[in-house]
Amino acid sequence: SCAESTAPSGNPRPTISAVTPSSIPLGATGATVTISGSGFVPESKVHIRLTERATTYVSATQLTASLEPADAATVGTISVEVVNPEPGGGRSPFRTITVRDVLTVGPDVVALDRGASQTFTAIGVSGDAAAVTWRVNGVPGGSSSVGF
Protein backbone atom coordinates (compact mmCIF):
# COMPACT_ATOMS: atom_id res chain seq x y z
CA SER A 1 0.00 0.00 0.00
CA CYS A 2 1.24 3.43 -0.86
CA ALA A 3 0.67 6.36 1.50
CA GLU A 4 -0.02 9.68 -0.14
CA SER A 5 0.89 12.95 1.49
CA THR A 6 0.47 16.50 0.37
CA ALA A 7 2.72 19.35 1.41
CA PRO A 8 1.19 22.73 2.17
CA SER A 9 1.12 24.83 -0.97
CA GLY A 10 2.30 28.02 0.75
CA ASN A 11 0.97 31.52 0.64
CA PRO A 12 0.29 33.24 -2.68
CA ARG A 13 2.17 36.34 -3.81
CA PRO A 14 -0.22 39.28 -3.25
CA THR A 15 -1.23 41.73 -5.95
CA ILE A 16 -2.92 45.13 -5.55
CA SER A 17 -5.54 46.23 -8.07
CA ALA A 18 -6.62 49.42 -6.27
CA VAL A 19 -5.97 51.55 -3.20
CA THR A 20 -8.88 53.65 -1.92
CA PRO A 21 -8.73 56.55 -1.45
CA SER A 22 -6.25 57.15 -4.26
CA SER A 23 -5.66 60.68 -2.97
CA ILE A 24 -5.98 62.45 0.37
CA PRO A 25 -5.79 66.11 1.36
CA LEU A 26 -2.65 67.55 2.89
CA GLY A 27 -2.84 67.22 6.69
CA ALA A 28 -5.48 64.44 6.70
CA THR A 29 -5.56 62.44 9.90
CA GLY A 30 -6.96 59.02 10.69
CA ALA A 31 -7.71 58.03 7.11
CA THR A 32 -8.44 54.33 6.59
CA VAL A 33 -7.05 52.87 3.40
CA THR A 34 -8.75 49.97 1.63
CA ILE A 35 -6.49 47.76 -0.46
CA SER A 36 -8.21 45.64 -3.11
CA GLY A 37 -6.45 42.88 -4.98
CA SER A 38 -5.85 39.16 -4.76
CA GLY A 39 -3.83 36.63 -2.84
CA PHE A 40 -4.44 38.17 0.58
CA VAL A 41 -4.27 35.86 3.61
CA PRO A 42 -5.15 36.54 7.26
CA GLU A 43 -1.42 37.08 7.97
CA SER A 44 -0.98 39.66 5.16
CA LYS A 45 0.53 42.97 6.26
CA VAL A 46 0.08 46.36 4.65
CA HIS A 47 3.27 48.42 4.43
CA ILE A 48 2.88 52.17 4.03
CA ARG A 49 6.07 54.09 3.29
CA LEU A 50 7.90 50.76 3.78
CA THR A 51 6.63 50.51 7.37
CA GLU A 52 4.34 47.70 8.51
CA ARG A 53 0.96 48.95 9.72
CA ALA A 54 -1.76 47.31 11.76
CA THR A 55 -3.72 45.45 9.08
CA THR A 56 -7.31 44.24 9.08
CA TYR A 57 -7.95 41.20 6.90
CA VAL A 58 -11.39 41.57 5.33
CA SER A 59 -11.17 38.85 2.67
CA ALA A 60 -8.79 37.23 0.18
CA THR A 61 -9.39 40.33 -1.98
CA GLN A 62 -9.51 43.16 0.60
CA LEU A 63 -7.42 44.56 3.46
CA THR A 64 -7.61 47.81 5.43
CA ALA A 65 -4.97 49.85 7.27
CA SER A 66 -4.79 53.32 8.82
CA LEU A 67 -2.63 56.21 7.75
CA GLU A 68 -0.67 58.09 10.39
CA PRO A 69 -0.66 61.91 10.56
CA ALA A 70 2.94 62.03 9.28
CA ASP A 71 1.83 60.26 6.09
CA ALA A 72 -0.13 63.33 4.96
CA ALA A 73 2.29 65.96 6.27
CA THR A 74 3.74 66.81 2.85
CA VAL A 75 2.41 66.95 -0.69
CA GLY A 76 3.58 63.99 -2.76
CA THR A 77 3.02 60.25 -2.93
CA ILE A 78 2.75 57.52 -0.31
CA SER A 79 3.89 54.02 -1.25
CA VAL A 80 1.60 51.10 -0.38
CA GLU A 81 2.42 47.39 -0.65
CA VAL A 82 1.14 44.11 0.76
CA VAL A 83 3.50 41.49 2.17
CA ASN A 84 2.54 37.83 2.63
CA PRO A 85 4.63 35.60 4.92
CA GLU A 86 6.50 32.44 3.95
CA PRO A 87 6.10 29.71 2.91
CA GLY A 88 5.60 31.18 -0.53
CA GLY A 89 4.24 34.68 -0.11
CA GLY A 90 6.26 37.71 -1.05
CA ARG A 91 5.68 41.39 -1.76
CA SER A 92 3.13 42.98 -4.07
CA PRO A 93 4.17 45.64 -6.56
CA PHE A 94 3.81 49.13 -5.08
CA ARG A 95 0.74 51.31 -5.53
CA THR A 96 0.58 54.93 -4.41
CA ILE A 97 -1.70 57.39 -2.68
CA THR A 98 -1.32 61.04 -3.69
CA VAL A 99 -1.24 63.70 -0.97
CA ARG A 100 -2.73 66.87 -2.50
CA ASP A 101 -3.07 70.47 -1.43
CA VAL A 102 -6.59 70.91 -0.12
CA LEU A 103 -7.33 74.23 -1.75
CA THR A 104 -5.78 76.43 -4.39
CA VAL A 105 -7.15 79.89 -5.02
CA GLY A 106 -6.08 82.07 -7.90
CA PRO A 107 -5.06 84.53 -9.02
CA ASP A 108 -2.85 85.34 -6.02
CA VAL A 109 -2.49 89.11 -6.51
CA VAL A 110 -4.72 91.37 -8.59
CA ALA A 111 -4.60 95.13 -9.18
CA LEU A 112 -8.10 96.55 -9.72
CA ASP A 113 -9.46 99.94 -10.68
CA ARG A 114 -11.90 101.49 -8.22
CA GLY A 115 -15.35 99.93 -8.70
CA ALA A 116 -14.00 96.94 -10.64
CA SER A 117 -14.54 93.36 -9.53
CA GLN A 118 -12.49 90.19 -9.71
CA THR A 119 -13.59 86.56 -9.70
CA PHE A 120 -11.47 84.06 -7.82
CA THR A 121 -11.58 80.34 -8.47
CA ALA A 122 -11.16 77.79 -5.66
CA ILE A 123 -10.13 74.27 -6.58
CA GLY A 124 -10.23 71.59 -3.91
CA VAL A 125 -10.16 67.86 -3.37
CA SER A 126 -13.56 66.18 -3.64
CA GLY A 127 -15.24 65.67 -0.30
CA ASP A 128 -13.22 68.29 1.55
CA ALA A 129 -14.22 71.70 2.81
CA ALA A 130 -12.02 74.70 3.45
CA ALA A 131 -12.26 78.22 4.76
CA VAL A 132 -11.19 81.01 2.41
CA THR A 133 -10.19 84.46 3.68
CA TRP A 134 -9.21 87.33 1.41
CA ARG A 135 -7.42 90.58 2.11
CA VAL A 136 -7.54 93.97 0.44
CA ASN A 137 -4.34 96.00 0.96
CA GLY A 138 -3.49 93.71 3.89
CA VAL A 139 -6.87 94.25 5.61
CA PRO A 140 -9.20 91.22 5.91
CA GLY A 141 -11.86 91.73 3.23
CA GLY A 142 -14.10 88.80 3.98
CA SER A 143 -14.29 85.05 4.29
CA SER A 144 -16.31 82.15 3.06
CA SER A 145 -16.67 78.42 3.57
CA VAL A 146 -16.04 76.41 0.46
CA GLY A 147 -17.43 72.88 0.17
CA PHE A 148 -16.57 70.41 -2.56
Coordinates of N, CA and C in Angstrom, one line a residue:
S1 N 0.9 -1.2 0.0 CA 0.0 0.0 0.0 C 0.9 1.2 0.0
C2 N 0.5 2.2 -0.7 CA 1.2 3.4 -0.9 C 0.5 4.6 -0.1
A3 N 1.3 5.2 0.8 CA 0.7 6.4 1.5 C 0.9 7.6 0.7
E4 N -0.1 8.4 0.6 CA 0.0 9.7 -0.1 C 0.0 10.8 0.8
S5 N 0.9 11.8 0.6 CA 0.9 13.0 1.5 C 1.0 14.2 0.6
T6 N 0.4 15.3 1.1 CA 0.5 16.5 0.4 C 1.1 17.6 1.2
A7 N 2.1 18.3 0.7 CA 2.7 19.3 1.4 C 1.9 20.6 1.3
P8 N 1.9 21.5 2.3 CA 1.2 22.7 2.2 C 1.7 23.5 0.9
S9 N 0.8 24.1 0.3 CA 1.1 24.8 -1.0 C 1.8 26.2 -0.7
G10 N 1.7 26.7 0.5 CA 2.3 28.0 0.8 C 1.4 29.2 0.4
N11 N 1.8 30.3 0.9 CA 1.0 31.5 0.6 C 1.2 32.1 -0.8
P12 N 0.1 32.7 -1.4 CA 0.3 33.2 -2.7 C 1.1 34.6 -2.6
R13 N 1.6 35.0 -3.7 CA 2.2 36.3 -3.8 C 1.0 37.3 -4.0
P14 N 0.9 38.3 -3.2 CA -0.2 39.3 -3.3 C -0.1 40.2 -4.4
T15 N -1.2 40.7 -4.9 CA -1.2 41.7 -6.0 C -2.2 42.8 -5.5
I16 N -2.0 44.0 -5.9 CA -2.9 45.1 -5.5 C -3.5 45.6 -6.8
S17 N -4.9 45.7 -6.9 CA -5.5 46.2 -8.1 C -6.0 47.7 -7.8
A18 N -6.2 48.0 -6.6 CA -6.6 49.4 -6.3 C -6.4 49.7 -4.8
V19 N -6.1 51.0 -4.6 CA -6.0 51.6 -3.2 C -7.0 52.7 -3.1
T20 N -7.8 52.6 -2.1 CA -8.9 53.7 -1.9 C -8.8 54.3 -0.5
P21 N -8.7 55.6 -0.4 CA -8.7 56.6 -1.5 C -7.4 56.6 -2.2
S22 N -7.5 57.0 -3.5 CA -6.3 57.2 -4.3 C -5.6 58.5 -4.0
S23 N -6.3 59.4 -3.4 CA -5.7 60.7 -3.0 C -6.3 61.2 -1.7
I24 N -5.5 61.9 -0.9 CA -6.0 62.4 0.4 C -5.5 63.9 0.4
P25 N -6.2 64.7 1.2 CA -5.8 66.1 1.4 C -4.6 66.2 2.3
L26 N -3.8 67.2 2.0 CA -2.7 67.5 2.9 C -3.2 67.7 4.3
G27 N -2.5 67.1 5.3 CA -2.8 67.2 6.7 C -3.9 66.3 7.2
A28 N -4.4 65.4 6.3 CA -5.5 64.4 6.7 C -5.0 63.6 7.9
T29 N -5.9 63.3 8.8 CA -5.6 62.4 9.9 C -6.6 61.3 10.0
G30 N -6.1 60.2 10.4 CA -7.0 59.0 10.7 C -7.6 58.4 9.5
A31 N -7.1 58.6 8.3 CA -7.7 58.0 7.1 C -7.5 56.5 7.1
T32 N -8.6 55.8 6.8 CA -8.4 54.3 6.6 C -8.3 54.1 5.1
V33 N -7.3 53.2 4.8 CA -7.0 52.9 3.4 C -7.6 51.5 3.1
T34 N -8.3 51.3 2.0 CA -8.8 50.0 1.6 C -7.9 49.5 0.5
I35 N -7.3 48.3 0.6 CA -6.5 47.8 -0.5 C -7.3 46.6 -1.1
S36 N -7.5 46.7 -2.4 CA -8.2 45.6 -3.1 C -7.2 44.9 -4.0
G37 N -7.4 43.6 -4.1 CA -6.5 42.9 -5.0 C -6.7 41.4 -4.9
S38 N -5.7 40.6 -4.9 CA -5.9 39.2 -4.8 C -4.7 38.6 -4.0
G39 N -4.9 37.3 -3.5 CA -3.8 36.6 -2.8 C -3.6 37.1 -1.4
F40 N -4.6 37.7 -0.8 CA -4.4 38.2 0.6 C -4.8 37.0 1.5
V41 N -4.0 36.9 2.6 CA -4.3 35.9 3.6 C -4.4 36.6 5.0
P42 N -5.0 35.9 6.0 CA -5.1 36.5 7.3 C -3.9 37.1 7.8
E43 N -2.7 36.6 7.5 CA -1.4 37.1 8.0 C -0.8 38.2 7.1
S44 N -1.5 38.6 6.0 CA -1.0 39.7 5.2 C -0.8 40.9 6.0
K45 N 0.3 41.7 5.6 CA 0.5 43.0 6.3 C 0.6 44.1 5.2
V46 N 0.0 45.2 5.5 CA 0.1 46.4 4.7 C 1.3 47.2 5.1
H47 N 2.1 47.5 4.2 CA 3.3 48.4 4.4 C 3.0 49.8 3.8
I48 N 3.1 50.8 4.5 CA 2.9 52.2 4.0 C 4.2 52.9 4.3
R49 N 4.7 53.5 3.2 CA 6.1 54.1 3.3 C 7.1 53.1 3.8
L50 N 7.0 51.8 3.4 CA 7.9 50.8 3.8 C 7.8 50.4 5.2
T51 N 6.8 50.8 6.0 CA 6.6 50.5 7.4 C 5.4 49.7 7.6
E52 N 5.5 48.6 8.3 CA 4.3 47.7 8.5 C 3.3 48.4 9.4
R53 N 2.1 48.3 9.0 CA 1.0 48.9 9.7 C 0.0 47.9 10.2
A54 N -0.7 48.2 11.3 CA -1.8 47.3 11.8 C -2.7 47.1 10.6
T55 N -3.0 45.8 10.3 CA -3.7 45.5 9.1 C -5.0 44.7 9.5
T56 N -6.1 45.0 8.9 CA -7.3 44.2 9.1 C -7.6 43.4 7.8
Y57 N -7.6 42.1 8.0 CA -8.0 41.2 6.9 C -9.5 41.2 6.8
V58 N -10.0 41.6 5.6 CA -11.4 41.6 5.3 C -11.7 40.3 4.5
S59 N -10.9 40.0 3.5 CA -11.2 38.9 2.7 C -9.9 38.6 1.9
A60 N -9.9 37.6 1.0 CA -8.8 37.2 0.2 C -8.6 38.3 -0.9
T61 N -9.5 39.3 -1.0 CA -9.4 40.3 -2.0 C -9.4 41.7 -1.4
Q62 N -9.4 41.8 0.0 CA -9.5 43.2 0.6 C -8.8 43.2 2.0
L63 N -8.1 44.3 2.2 CA -7.4 44.6 3.5 C -7.7 46.0 3.8
T64 N -7.6 46.4 5.1 CA -7.6 47.8 5.4 C -6.5 48.1 6.4
A65 N -6.0 49.4 6.4 CA -5.0 49.8 7.3 C -5.2 51.3 7.5
S66 N -4.6 51.9 8.5 CA -4.8 53.3 8.8 C -3.5 54.1 8.5
L67 N -3.7 55.3 8.0 CA -2.6 56.2 7.7 C -2.3 56.9 9.1
E68 N -1.1 57.3 9.2 CA -0.7 58.1 10.4 C -0.6 59.6 10.0
P69 N -0.7 60.5 10.9 CA -0.7 61.9 10.6 C 0.6 62.3 9.7
A70 N 1.7 61.7 10.0 CA 2.9 62.0 9.3 C 2.8 61.6 7.8
D71 N 2.0 60.7 7.5 CA 1.8 60.3 6.1 C 1.3 61.4 5.2
A72 N 0.5 62.3 5.8 CA -0.1 63.3 5.0 C 0.5 64.7 5.3
A73 N 1.7 64.7 5.8 CA 2.3 66.0 6.3 C 2.9 66.8 5.1
T74 N 3.2 66.1 4.0 CA 3.7 66.8 2.9 C 3.0 66.4 1.6
V75 N 3.0 67.3 0.6 CA 2.4 67.0 -0.7 C 3.3 66.0 -1.4
G76 N 2.8 65.0 -2.0 CA 3.6 64.0 -2.8 C 2.9 62.7 -2.9
T77 N 3.6 61.6 -2.8 CA 3.0 60.2 -2.9 C 3.4 59.4 -1.7
I78 N 2.5 58.5 -1.4 CA 2.7 57.5 -0.3 C 2.8 56.1 -1.0
S79 N 3.8 55.4 -0.7 CA 3.9 54.0 -1.2 C 3.1 53.0 -0.4
V80 N 2.4 52.1 -1.1 CA 1.6 51.1 -0.4 C 2.0 49.8 -1.0
E81 N 2.2 48.8 -0.2 CA 2.4 47.4 -0.7 C 1.8 46.4 0.3
V82 N 1.6 45.2 -0.1 CA 1.1 44.1 0.8 C 2.2 43.0 0.8
V83 N 2.5 42.5 2.0 CA 3.5 41.5 2.2 C 2.8 40.3 2.8
N84 N 3.0 39.1 2.1 CA 2.5 37.8 2.6 C 3.7 37.1 3.2
P85 N 3.5 36.3 4.3 CA 4.6 35.6 4.9 C 5.0 34.3 4.1
E86 N 6.1 33.8 4.5 CA 6.5 32.4 3.9 C 5.7 31.4 4.7
P87 N 5.5 30.2 4.2 CA 6.1 29.7 2.9 C 5.4 30.4 1.7
G88 N 6.1 30.5 0.6 CA 5.6 31.2 -0.5 C 5.6 32.7 -0.2
G89 N 4.4 33.3 -0.4 CA 4.2 34.7 -0.1 C 5.1 35.6 -1.0
G90 N 5.5 36.7 -0.4 CA 6.3 37.7 -1.1 C 5.6 39.1 -1.0
R91 N 6.1 40.0 -1.8 CA 5.7 41.4 -1.8 C 4.9 41.7 -3.0
S92 N 3.9 42.5 -2.9 CA 3.1 43.0 -4.1 C 3.9 44.1 -4.7
P93 N 3.6 44.4 -6.0 CA 4.2 45.6 -6.6 C 3.6 46.8 -5.8
F94 N 4.3 47.9 -5.8 CA 3.8 49.1 -5.1 C 2.6 49.8 -5.8
R95 N 1.7 50.4 -5.1 CA 0.7 51.3 -5.5 C 1.0 52.6 -4.7
T96 N 0.4 53.7 -5.1 CA 0.6 54.9 -4.4 C -0.7 55.6 -4.1
I97 N -0.6 56.5 -3.1 CA -1.7 57.4 -2.7 C -1.1 58.8 -2.8
T98 N -1.8 59.7 -3.5 CA -1.3 61.0 -3.7 C -1.8 61.9 -2.6
V99 N -0.9 62.7 -2.0 CA -1.2 63.7 -1.0 C -1.3 65.0 -1.7
R100 N -2.5 65.7 -1.7 CA -2.7 66.9 -2.5 C -3.0 68.1 -1.6
D101 N -2.6 69.2 -2.1 CA -3.1 70.5 -1.4 C -4.6 70.5 -1.4
V102 N -5.1 70.9 -0.3 CA -6.6 70.9 -0.1 C -7.3 72.0 -1.0
L103 N -6.7 73.1 -1.1 CA -7.3 74.2 -1.8 C -6.3 75.1 -2.4
T104 N -6.6 75.5 -3.7 CA -5.8 76.4 -4.4 C -6.7 77.5 -4.9
V105 N -6.3 78.8 -4.6 CA -7.2 79.9 -5.0 C -6.3 80.8 -5.9
G106 N -6.9 81.2 -7.0 CA -6.1 82.1 -7.9 C -7.0 83.1 -8.6
P107 N -6.5 84.2 -9.1 CA -5.1 84.5 -9.0 C -4.7 85.0 -7.6
D108 N -3.3 85.0 -7.4 CA -2.8 85.3 -6.0 C -3.0 86.8 -5.8
V109 N -2.5 87.7 -6.7 CA -2.5 89.1 -6.5 C -3.1 89.8 -7.7
V110 N -4.0 90.7 -7.5 CA -4.7 91.4 -8.6 C -4.8 92.9 -8.3
A111 N -4.4 93.7 -9.3 CA -4.6 95.1 -9.2 C -5.9 95.5 -9.9
L112 N -6.8 96.2 -9.2 CA -8.1 96.6 -9.7 C -8.3 98.1 -9.7
D113 N -9.0 98.6 -10.7 CA -9.5 99.9 -10.7 C -10.6 100.1 -9.7
R114 N -10.8 101.3 -9.2 CA -11.9 101.5 -8.2 C -13.2 101.1 -8.9
G115 N -14.0 100.3 -8.2 CA -15.3 99.9 -8.7 C -15.3 98.7 -9.5
A116 N -14.1 98.2 -9.8 CA -14.0 96.9 -10.6 C -14.2 95.7 -9.7
S117 N -14.4 94.6 -10.3 CA -14.5 93.4 -9.5 C -13.6 92.3 -10.1
Q118 N -13.4 91.3 -9.3 CA -12.5 90.2 -9.7 C -13.1 88.9 -9.2
T119 N -13.1 87.9 -10.1 CA -13.6 86.6 -9.7 C -12.4 85.7 -9.3
F120 N -12.5 85.0 -8.2 CA -11.5 84.1 -7.8 C -12.0 82.7 -7.9
T121 N -11.2 81.7 -8.3 CA -11.6 80.3 -8.5 C -10.9 79.5 -7.4
A122 N -11.7 78.7 -6.7 CA -11.2 77.8 -5.7 C -11.3 76.4 -6.2
I123 N -10.2 75.7 -6.1 CA -10.1 74.3 -6.6 C -9.7 73.4 -5.4
G124 N -10.5 72.4 -5.0 CA -10.2 71.6 -3.9 C -10.4 70.1 -4.2
V125 N -10.0 69.3 -3.2 CA -10.2 67.9 -3.4 C -11.6 67.5 -3.0
S126 N -12.2 66.6 -3.8 CA -13.6 66.2 -3.6 C -13.8 65.7 -2.2
G127 N -14.9 66.1 -1.6 CA -15.2 65.7 -0.3 C -14.7 66.5 0.8
D128 N -13.8 67.5 0.5 CA -13.2 68.3 1.6 C -13.9 69.7 1.6
A129 N -13.7 70.3 2.7 CA -14.2 71.7 2.8 C -13.1 72.6 3.3
A130 N -13.1 73.8 3.0 CA -12.0 74.7 3.5 C -12.6 76.1 3.7
A131 N -11.9 76.8 4.5 CA -12.3 78.2 4.8 C -11.4 79.1 3.9
V132 N -11.9 80.1 3.3 CA -11.2 81.0 2.4 C -11.3 82.4 3.0
T133 N -10.2 83.1 3.2 CA -10.2 84.5 3.7 C -9.4 85.3 2.7
W134 N -9.9 86.5 2.3 CA -9.2 87.3 1.4 C -8.9 88.6 2.1
R135 N -7.9 89.3 1.6 CA -7.4 90.6 2.1 C -7.4 91.6 1.0
V136 N -7.7 92.8 1.4 CA -7.5 94.0 0.4 C -6.5 94.9 1.1
N137 N -5.4 95.2 0.4 CA -4.3 96.0 1.0 C -4.0 95.6 2.4
G138 N -3.9 94.3 2.6 CA -3.5 93.7 3.9 C -4.6 93.7 5.0
V139 N -5.8 94.2 4.6 CA -6.9 94.2 5.6 C -7.8 93.1 5.2
P140 N -8.2 92.3 6.2 CA -9.2 91.2 5.9 C -10.4 91.8 5.2
G141 N -10.7 91.2 4.0 CA -11.9 91.7 3.2 C -13.1 90.9 3.3
G142 N -13.0 89.7 3.9 CA -14.1 88.8 4.0 C -13.7 87.4 4.1
S143 N -14.6 86.5 4.2 CA -14.3 85.1 4.3 C -15.5 84.3 3.8
S144 N -15.3 83.0 3.5 CA -16.3 82.1 3.1 C -15.9 80.7 3.4
S145 N -16.9 79.9 3.4 CA -16.7 78.4 3.6 C -16.9 77.8 2.2
V146 N -15.9 77.0 1.8 CA -16.0 76.4 0.5 C -16.2 74.9 0.6
G147 N -17.2 74.3 0.1 CA -17.4 72.9 0.2 C -17.3 72.3 -1.2
F148 N -16.8 71.1 -1.3 CA -16.6 70.4 -2.6 C -17.3 69.1 -2.6

